[in-house]
Short mmCIF file of C-alpha atoms in Angstrom, two decimals:
data_model
loop_
_atom_site.label_atom_id
_atom_site.label_comp_id
_atom_site.label_asym_id
_atom_site.label_seq_id
_atom_site.Cartn_x
_atom_site.Cartn_y
_atom_site.Cartn_z
CA MET A 1 0.00 0.00 0.00
CA ARG A 2 1.37 3.37 -1.02
CA LEU A 3 1.01 6.60 0.88
CA LEU A 4 -1.25 7.84 -1.90
CA THR A 5 -3.86 5.31 -0.80
CA HIS A 6 -3.16 5.81 2.90
CA ASN A 7 -3.93 9.49 2.47
CA MET A 8 -7.40 8.65 1.19
CA LEU A 9 -8.34 5.95 3.70
CA SER A 10 -10.44 6.64 6.75
CA SER A 11 -11.78 4.43 9.51
CA ASN A 12 -15.32 3.37 8.73
CA ILE A 13 -16.25 1.97 12.12
CA LYS A 14 -19.71 2.79 13.44
CA GLY A 15 -19.72 5.71 15.83
CA VAL A 16 -16.35 7.09 14.80
CA THR A 17 -16.56 10.82 14.03
CA ASN A 18 -13.10 11.37 12.64
CA GLY A 19 -11.42 8.24 11.38
CA PHE A 20 -8.73 10.07 9.45
CA PRO A 21 -5.82 9.67 9.34
CA LEU A 22 -5.13 6.07 10.21
CA ARG A 23 -1.97 5.63 12.22
CA ILE A 24 0.64 3.45 10.54
CA GLU A 25 2.43 0.62 12.32
CA VAL A 26 5.37 -0.49 10.23
CA GLU A 27 6.76 -3.98 10.08
CA LYS A 28 8.12 -4.00 6.56
CA VAL A 29 8.55 -1.23 4.01
CA VAL A 30 9.55 -1.88 0.41
CA GLU A 31 10.71 0.67 -2.13
CA LYS A 32 9.60 0.19 -5.72
CA GLN A 33 10.76 2.56 -8.40
CA VAL A 34 8.11 4.04 -10.61
CA GLU A 35 8.30 6.51 -13.47
CA ILE A 36 7.55 10.06 -12.39
CA ASN A 37 4.62 11.94 -13.90
CA HIS A 38 4.58 15.67 -13.14
CA ASP A 39 1.01 16.16 -14.39
CA PHE A 40 -0.31 13.56 -12.00
CA LEU A 41 1.56 15.08 -9.07
CA ARG A 42 0.27 18.57 -9.79
CA ASN A 43 -3.26 17.23 -10.18
CA ILE A 44 -3.27 15.20 -6.97
CA PHE A 45 -1.44 17.74 -4.79
CA PRO A 46 -4.53 19.79 -3.78
CA LYS A 47 -6.26 16.61 -2.62
CA ILE A 48 -3.45 15.46 -0.35
CA ASP A 49 -3.84 16.12 3.37
CA TRP A 50 -0.29 17.31 3.87
CA LYS A 51 0.00 16.83 7.62
CA ALA A 52 -1.16 13.21 7.43
CA PHE A 53 1.13 12.65 4.45
CA PHE A 54 4.13 14.18 6.19
CA ASP A 55 3.59 12.19 9.40
CA ALA A 56 3.10 8.97 7.45
CA SER A 57 6.29 9.48 5.43
CA ARG A 58 8.22 9.93 8.66
CA VAL A 59 6.83 6.69 10.08
CA MET A 60 7.79 4.92 6.85
CA GLY A 61 11.35 6.12 7.31
CA TYR A 62 11.52 8.96 4.81
CA ALA A 63 12.57 12.32 6.19
CA GLU A 64 13.01 14.46 3.10
CA LEU A 65 9.58 16.04 2.92
CA PRO A 66 9.05 19.59 4.22
CA GLU A 67 6.74 19.81 7.22
CA GLU A 68 4.81 22.73 5.75
CA ALA A 69 2.86 22.15 2.57
CA PRO A 70 4.49 24.23 -0.18
CA GLU A 71 2.59 26.74 -2.31
CA PRO A 72 1.10 25.17 -5.45
CA LEU A 73 3.37 27.41 -7.51
CA VAL A 74 6.34 25.49 -6.18
CA LEU A 75 5.13 22.44 -8.08
CA GLU A 76 5.40 24.23 -11.38
CA SER A 77 9.14 24.71 -11.19
CA ASP A 78 10.79 22.91 -8.27
CA LEU A 79 11.78 19.56 -9.78
CA GLU A 80 13.64 18.52 -6.65
CA PHE A 81 10.52 18.86 -4.56
CA LEU A 82 8.49 17.01 -7.18
CA ARG A 83 10.96 14.14 -7.03
CA LYS A 84 10.66 13.88 -3.25
CA PHE A 85 6.89 14.18 -3.42
CA HIS A 86 6.78 11.44 -6.04
CA HIS A 87 9.05 9.18 -4.01
CA ALA A 88 7.06 9.47 -0.80
CA LEU A 89 3.67 9.25 -2.53
CA LEU A 90 4.20 6.41 -4.97
CA GLU A 91 7.45 4.58 -4.32
CA LEU A 92 7.17 3.66 -0.64
CA HIS A 93 5.10 0.54 -0.01
CA LEU A 94 3.89 -0.71 3.34
CA GLU A 95 4.15 -4.47 2.87
CA GLU A 96 3.52 -5.71 6.40
CA GLY A 97 2.14 -3.83 9.36
CA ALA A 98 -1.15 -2.33 10.42
CA LEU A 99 -3.36 0.71 10.12
CA VAL A 100 -4.84 1.92 13.39
CA CYS A 101 -8.10 3.77 13.85
CA PRO A 102 -7.28 7.04 15.63
CA GLU A 103 -10.42 6.96 17.77
CA THR A 104 -10.97 3.32 18.70
CA GLY A 105 -7.45 1.95 18.37
CA ARG A 106 -8.76 -0.90 16.27
CA LYS A 107 -6.06 -2.38 14.06
CA PHE A 108 -6.51 -3.11 10.37
CA PRO A 109 -3.73 -5.56 9.49
CA VAL A 110 -1.68 -5.10 6.33
CA ASN A 111 -0.42 -8.28 4.65
CA LYS A 112 1.47 -8.49 1.35
CA GLY A 113 0.69 -4.82 0.91
CA ILE A 114 -3.06 -5.28 1.20
CA PRO A 115 -4.85 -3.66 4.15
CA ASN A 116 -7.72 -5.73 5.51
CA MET A 117 -10.48 -3.17 5.97
CA LEU A 118 -13.26 -5.70 6.60
CA LEU A 119 -15.36 -4.61 9.56
CA HIS A 120 -16.72 -7.02 12.13
CA GLU A 121 -20.49 -7.36 12.47
CA ASP A 122 -20.65 -5.04 15.47
CA GLU A 123 -18.62 -2.31 13.81
CA VAL A 124 -20.94 -1.71 10.88
CA MET B 1 -28.16 -22.44 -18.36
CA SER B 2 -26.03 -22.45 -15.20
CA SER B 3 -27.29 -20.67 -12.13
CA ARG B 4 -26.16 -17.13 -11.41
CA PRO B 5 -23.04 -16.99 -9.20
CA GLU B 6 -24.91 -14.60 -6.92
CA LEU B 7 -27.37 -17.37 -6.05
CA GLN B 8 -24.72 -19.97 -5.24
CA ALA B 9 -22.70 -18.45 -2.42
CA PRO B 10 -21.59 -15.12 -0.95
CA PRO B 11 -18.82 -13.53 -3.04
CA GLU B 12 -15.99 -14.12 -0.58
CA ILE B 13 -16.81 -17.86 -0.69
CA PHE B 14 -17.78 -18.17 -4.34
CA TYR B 15 -14.56 -16.55 -5.49
CA ASP B 16 -12.26 -19.10 -3.87
CA ASP B 17 -8.85 -20.14 -5.21
CA THR B 18 -10.34 -22.46 -7.84
CA GLU B 19 -12.72 -19.86 -9.20
CA ALA B 20 -10.02 -17.22 -8.99
CA ARG B 21 -7.75 -19.43 -11.10
CA LYS B 22 -10.26 -19.13 -13.97
CA TYR B 23 -9.61 -15.44 -14.07
CA THR B 24 -5.98 -16.05 -14.95
CA SER B 25 -6.30 -19.09 -17.18
CA SER B 26 -9.47 -18.38 -19.14
CA SER B 27 -8.70 -16.14 -22.08
CA ARG B 28 -12.41 -15.81 -22.78
CA ILE B 29 -13.12 -14.35 -19.35
CA ALA B 30 -10.10 -12.08 -19.65
CA GLU B 31 -11.27 -10.83 -23.02
CA ILE B 32 -14.79 -10.09 -21.85
CA GLN B 33 -13.63 -8.34 -18.68
CA THR B 34 -11.15 -6.24 -20.64
CA LYS B 35 -13.83 -5.19 -23.12
CA LEU B 36 -16.21 -4.27 -20.31
CA SER B 37 -13.49 -2.27 -18.57
CA GLU B 38 -12.61 -0.37 -21.71
CA ARG B 39 -16.23 0.47 -22.32
CA ALA B 40 -16.65 1.58 -18.70
CA LEU B 41 -13.60 3.84 -18.99
CA GLU B 42 -15.04 5.26 -22.19
CA LEU B 43 -18.30 6.04 -20.42
CA LEU B 44 -16.37 7.67 -17.58
CA ALA B 45 -15.67 10.49 -20.05
CA LEU B 46 -12.54 11.71 -18.32
CA PRO B 47 -11.07 14.88 -19.83
CA ASP B 48 -8.76 14.09 -22.70
CA ASP B 49 -5.86 16.18 -21.43
CA GLY B 50 -3.31 13.47 -20.76
CA VAL B 51 -3.37 14.11 -17.02
CA PRO B 52 -3.48 10.85 -15.06
CA ARG B 53 -6.39 10.66 -12.62
CA LEU B 54 -7.00 8.71 -9.42
CA LEU B 55 -9.75 6.16 -10.05
CA LEU B 56 -11.53 3.63 -7.90
CA ASP B 57 -12.08 0.04 -9.09
CA ILE B 58 -14.93 -1.43 -7.08
CA GLY B 59 -14.86 -5.22 -7.01
CA CYS B 60 -11.47 -5.19 -8.72
CA GLY B 61 -11.05 -8.92 -8.25
CA SER B 62 -8.06 -10.35 -10.11
CA GLY B 63 -7.04 -6.95 -11.40
CA LEU B 64 -8.15 -7.39 -15.00
CA SER B 65 -10.09 -4.14 -15.02
CA GLY B 66 -7.30 -2.44 -13.09
CA GLU B 67 -4.81 -3.33 -15.78
CA THR B 68 -7.04 -1.60 -18.32
CA ILE B 69 -7.02 1.51 -16.13
CA THR B 70 -3.21 1.39 -15.94
CA GLU B 71 -3.00 0.99 -19.71
CA ASN B 72 -5.02 4.17 -20.04
CA GLY B 73 -2.47 5.97 -17.90
CA HIS B 74 -4.37 6.44 -14.65
CA GLN B 75 -3.69 5.56 -11.04
CA TRP B 76 -6.21 3.41 -9.20
CA ILE B 77 -7.23 1.93 -5.89
CA GLY B 78 -8.99 -1.43 -6.04
CA LEU B 79 -11.40 -2.90 -3.51
CA ASP B 80 -12.50 -6.54 -3.34
CA ILE B 81 -13.99 -8.89 -0.78
CA SER B 82 -12.21 -12.04 -1.94
CA GLN B 83 -8.64 -12.67 -0.73
CA SER B 84 -8.25 -15.37 -3.40
CA MET B 85 -9.01 -12.96 -6.20
CA LEU B 86 -6.71 -10.31 -4.73
CA ASN B 87 -3.94 -12.91 -4.54
CA VAL B 88 -4.27 -13.36 -8.29
CA ALA B 89 -3.97 -9.60 -8.69
CA LEU B 90 -0.82 -9.67 -6.53
CA GLU B 91 0.68 -12.37 -8.73
CA LYS B 92 0.06 -10.18 -11.74
CA GLU B 93 1.82 -7.32 -9.94
CA VAL B 94 -0.82 -4.79 -10.80
CA GLU B 95 0.05 -1.12 -10.47
CA GLY B 96 -2.89 -0.12 -8.32
CA ASP B 97 -3.16 -0.47 -4.57
CA LEU B 98 -5.47 -3.22 -3.38
CA LEU B 99 -7.83 -3.17 -0.43
CA LEU B 100 -9.54 -6.17 1.13
CA GLY B 101 -12.97 -4.87 1.99
CA ASP B 102 -16.73 -5.10 1.66
CA MET B 103 -18.35 -2.35 -0.41
CA GLY B 104 -21.61 -2.90 1.47
CA GLN B 105 -19.89 -1.68 4.64
CA GLY B 106 -19.05 1.65 3.03
CA LEU B 107 -15.91 2.53 1.10
CA GLY B 108 -14.07 4.31 3.91
CA LEU B 109 -12.56 7.01 1.71
CA ARG B 110 -12.16 10.72 2.43
CA PRO B 111 -14.63 13.10 0.77
CA GLY B 112 -13.96 14.40 -2.72
CA VAL B 113 -10.69 12.58 -3.40
CA ILE B 114 -11.62 10.23 -6.24
CA ASP B 115 -11.73 11.42 -9.87
CA GLY B 116 -13.86 8.54 -11.12
CA ALA B 117 -15.02 5.05 -10.26
CA ILE B 118 -15.65 1.93 -12.30
CA SER B 119 -17.05 -1.40 -11.33
CA ILE B 120 -17.18 -4.49 -13.53
CA SER B 121 -19.76 -7.16 -12.75
CA ALA B 122 -19.75 -6.52 -9.00
CA VAL B 123 -22.49 -4.27 -7.64
CA GLN B 124 -25.33 -6.75 -8.13
CA TRP B 125 -23.77 -8.85 -5.32
CA LEU B 126 -25.06 -6.22 -2.89
CA CYS B 127 -28.60 -7.34 -3.55
CA ASN B 128 -28.12 -10.71 -1.89
CA ALA B 129 -28.72 -11.17 1.82
CA ASP B 130 -25.98 -13.67 2.61
CA LYS B 131 -25.88 -13.24 6.35
CA SER B 132 -28.83 -12.66 8.65
CA SER B 133 -27.35 -9.31 9.62
CA HIS B 134 -27.09 -8.29 5.98
CA GLU B 135 -29.96 -6.18 4.90
CA PRO B 136 -29.40 -5.47 1.18
CA ARG B 137 -31.00 -2.05 1.46
CA LEU B 138 -28.68 -0.95 4.22
CA ARG B 139 -25.72 -2.21 2.24
CA LEU B 140 -26.83 -0.45 -0.94
CA LYS B 141 -27.34 2.71 1.09
CA ALA B 142 -23.88 2.47 2.70
CA PHE B 143 -22.25 1.76 -0.64
CA PHE B 144 -23.86 4.52 -2.68
CA GLY B 145 -23.64 7.03 0.15
CA SER B 146 -19.93 6.50 0.66
CA LEU B 147 -19.33 6.42 -3.11
CA TYR B 148 -21.08 9.75 -3.60
CA ARG B 149 -19.06 11.33 -0.79
CA CYS B 150 -15.65 10.20 -1.93
CA LEU B 151 -16.13 11.33 -5.54
CA ALA B 152 -14.89 14.76 -6.54
CA ARG B 153 -17.42 17.25 -7.84
CA GLY B 154 -18.31 16.48 -11.45
CA ALA B 155 -16.81 13.00 -11.24
CA ARG B 156 -18.61 9.96 -12.59
CA ALA B 157 -19.13 6.39 -11.52
CA VAL B 158 -19.71 3.74 -14.16
CA LEU B 159 -20.99 0.45 -12.79
CA GLN B 160 -21.39 -2.50 -15.14
CA VAL B 161 -23.99 -4.73 -13.55
CA TYR B 162 -25.80 -8.01 -14.11
CA PRO B 163 -29.12 -7.48 -12.34
CA GLU B 164 -31.15 -10.63 -11.91
CA ASN B 165 -34.38 -8.96 -12.97
CA LEU B 166 -36.12 -5.62 -13.39
CA ALA B 167 -36.81 -5.35 -9.67
CA GLN B 168 -33.11 -5.64 -8.82
CA ARG B 169 -32.17 -3.07 -11.41
CA GLU B 170 -34.78 -0.69 -9.99
CA LEU B 171 -33.52 -1.31 -6.46
CA ILE B 172 -29.92 -0.53 -7.36
CA LEU B 173 -30.94 2.58 -9.30
CA SER B 174 -33.20 3.88 -6.56
CA TYR B 175 -30.45 3.74 -3.94
CA ALA B 176 -28.06 5.45 -6.31
CA MET B 177 -30.56 8.26 -6.80
CA ARG B 178 -31.23 8.52 -3.09
CA ALA B 179 -27.54 9.02 -2.44
CA GLY B 180 -27.67 12.08 -4.68
CA PHE B 181 -26.46 10.70 -7.99
CA ALA B 182 -27.90 11.78 -11.30
CA GLY B 183 -27.59 9.64 -14.39
CA GLY B 184 -29.06 6.66 -16.10
CA VAL B 185 -28.54 3.26 -17.60
CA VAL B 186 -26.67 2.68 -20.84
CA VAL B 187 -27.47 -0.63 -22.50
CA ASP B 188 -25.21 -2.05 -25.19
CA PHE B 189 -26.76 -4.53 -27.63
CA PRO B 190 -30.19 -4.55 -25.96
CA HIS B 191 -31.57 -7.10 -28.42
CA SER B 192 -29.05 -9.83 -27.80
CA THR B 193 -29.36 -12.11 -24.82
CA LYS B 194 -25.67 -12.93 -24.98
CA SER B 195 -24.05 -9.61 -25.78
CA ARG B 196 -26.37 -7.39 -23.77
CA LYS B 197 -24.50 -5.34 -21.19
CA GLU B 198 -25.79 -2.74 -18.76
CA TYR B 199 -23.87 0.19 -17.36
CA LEU B 200 -25.10 2.48 -14.62
CA VAL B 201 -23.59 5.87 -15.45
CA LEU B 202 -23.81 8.05 -12.35
CA THR B 203 -22.78 11.66 -12.04
CA CYS B 204 -21.99 13.80 -9.02
CA GLY B 205 -22.68 17.44 -8.67
CA PRO B 206 -24.93 19.83 -10.56
CA PRO B 207 -26.40 18.79 -13.91
CA SER B 208 -24.53 20.22 -16.85
CA LEU B 209 -23.44 19.30 -20.34
CA SER B 210 -21.10 16.76 -18.86
CA THR B 211 -23.93 14.80 -17.29
CA THR B 212 -25.74 13.90 -20.50
CA ILE B 213 -25.83 10.14 -20.77
CA PRO B 214 -24.52 8.63 -24.01
CA ASN B 215 -26.51 6.14 -26.07
CA GLY B 216 -25.93 2.44 -25.86
CA LYS B 217 -24.39 0.41 -28.64
CA GLY B 218 -26.57 -1.53 -31.03
CA GLU B 219 -26.26 -2.63 -34.63
CA ASP B 220 -22.72 -2.74 -35.89
CA GLY B 221 -21.52 -1.21 -32.65
CA GLU B 222 -23.02 2.14 -33.54
CA SER B 223 -24.95 4.17 -31.04
CA CYS B 224 -28.65 3.58 -30.85
CA SER B 225 -31.22 4.76 -28.37
CA ASP B 226 -33.17 2.34 -26.29
CA ASP B 227 -36.71 1.42 -27.09
CA GLU B 228 -38.34 2.57 -23.89
CA SER B 229 -37.37 5.41 -21.62
CA SER B 230 -39.05 6.12 -18.36
CA GLY B 231 -38.85 9.02 -15.96
CA ASP B 232 -37.44 11.68 -18.27
CA GLU B 233 -36.38 14.50 -15.99
CA GLU B 234 -33.76 17.09 -16.69
CA ASN B 235 -30.54 15.15 -17.17
CA GLN B 236 -32.09 12.21 -15.42
CA THR B 237 -32.88 9.97 -18.35
CA VAL B 238 -33.37 6.47 -17.16
CA CYS B 239 -33.59 4.32 -20.23
CA ILE B 240 -34.73 0.86 -19.41
CA SER B 241 -35.43 -1.47 -22.24
CA ASP B 242 -36.94 -4.85 -21.79
CA ARG B 243 -35.25 -7.65 -23.59
CA HIS B 244 -36.71 -8.32 -26.97
CA ARG B 245 -36.29 -11.99 -27.32
CA PRO B 246 -35.80 -12.91 -30.95
CA ARG B 247 -38.69 -15.04 -32.11
CA LYS B 248 -37.48 -18.57 -31.68
CA LYS B 249 -39.82 -20.06 -34.24
CA GLN B 250 -39.45 -18.60 -37.67
CA LYS B 251 -42.05 -19.44 -40.26
CA ILE B 252 -40.16 -21.51 -42.75
CA ASN B 253 -41.50 -21.37 -46.22
CA LYS B 254 -42.75 -24.65 -47.52
CA ARG B 255 -40.48 -24.13 -50.45
CA GLY B 256 -37.43 -24.17 -48.15
CA LYS B 257 -35.04 -21.36 -47.21
CA ALA B 258 -36.25 -18.48 -49.37
CA ARG B 259 -34.28 -15.27 -49.88
CA GLU B 260 -36.64 -13.28 -47.72
CA TRP B 261 -36.07 -15.56 -44.76
CA VAL B 262 -32.30 -15.42 -45.21
CA LEU B 263 -32.33 -11.62 -45.37
CA ARG B 264 -34.45 -11.45 -42.24
CA LYS B 265 -32.10 -13.77 -40.40
CA LYS B 266 -29.06 -11.76 -41.45
CA GLU B 267 -30.67 -8.56 -40.22
CA GLN B 268 -31.36 -10.22 -36.91
CA MET B 269 -27.71 -11.26 -36.58
CA ARG B 270 -26.57 -7.75 -37.38
CA ARG B 271 -28.76 -6.35 -34.67
CA LYS B 272 -27.17 -8.74 -32.23
CA GLY B 273 -23.84 -7.29 -33.12
CA ASN B 274 -22.44 -10.19 -35.13
CA VAL B 275 -20.32 -9.73 -38.20
CA VAL B 276 -22.49 -10.51 -41.23
CA PRO B 277 -21.48 -10.38 -44.91
CA PRO B 278 -23.27 -7.64 -46.83
CA ASP B 279 -26.47 -8.37 -48.73
CA THR B 280 -25.85 -8.59 -52.43
CA LYS B 281 -27.58 -10.00 -55.46
CA TYR B 282 -25.87 -13.30 -54.66
CA THR B 283 -27.51 -13.63 -51.25
CA ALA B 284 -29.59 -16.78 -51.00
CA ARG B 285 -29.11 -17.43 -54.71
CA LYS B 286 -29.81 -20.98 -55.67
CA ARG B 287 -26.50 -22.84 -55.74
CA LYS B 288 -25.62 -25.71 -58.05
CA SER B 289 -26.63 -29.07 -56.64
CA ARG B 290 -23.04 -30.05 -55.81
CA PHE B 291 -22.77 -27.41 -53.03
#
């Protein structure tokens, strides 16, 4: 699971008011190289919750991202930033670990890169 | 005709390792799924600006539809309830991220983050009450509600479905509308029992030019409008056509297979979407006895 997906996922448990962001527990991180696409990065940037993204990248062991979200204009010209953004968003994979609901502490296990988001009967 | 999969077992049990295997080994299944995915992407009507979007693949299964999305240059997140099917997707090393989850429990995605959603042959599974705690209506409500929320303004969802009957189709549609979606049903090849395919094309946000629903495919793959449309509101065309079963018993001339009968049959085949040689002066001409 990449941080792109993590940034979109929220806890769906009944009664939870704010299930975003899910805390990451890392057991195994894998890096997979992927071709960079500037258009995609510029398009997705406004949708990214930067704080959650920054915190998650730190947990995954990547410390190159700036803590403050840059101005959108930065994306037009700063190739170095785009490279770091691309790396953290699309090239870091959580292979084994868990996602934790911020309110209930319930763990969603991650195996082979796939988070198990199935809710139990009483959580629906 | 074999029973519908939806009537045999819940999806997480029906799609076990053996069934999942078929999705890698059967070229026929792969071909059909790919065609459906391409058509769904077409109906998604994403802007043609070369910018990759973030799409959702609901019921992504073995990743066949996801691969089509990748081929079209977009990023995607796939959701499926069957671990066996997702394992096949893992083997294929698909580009999209996979989630093990139940769409009837809600999609669990942040509001407004998805640029488009497709679903191939999956949503009708919501209509089955597999567990006593499953109420199909609640599941449909959770699914469509969460889908509507996670889509960006102006985004579309295209759901290719196999409803069991008219009642199921109406049920699915009504919950989509209740969630706030506008849109309608596009039917390709409505006259053929085999080739007929239904797509729910749902739009988010205010009605505009972008929410006009395209026509379904008919003869020779060209666009044709359906025979019956019901509930024609502004940008809310719901075209539902009943299946026109081709007459099984053709009146055969006592004199044998006359030209008129042959021409009629050829027309029928064309309407089904088959490739038929053109009608010429040689059609149904009496051949020499040795043929």
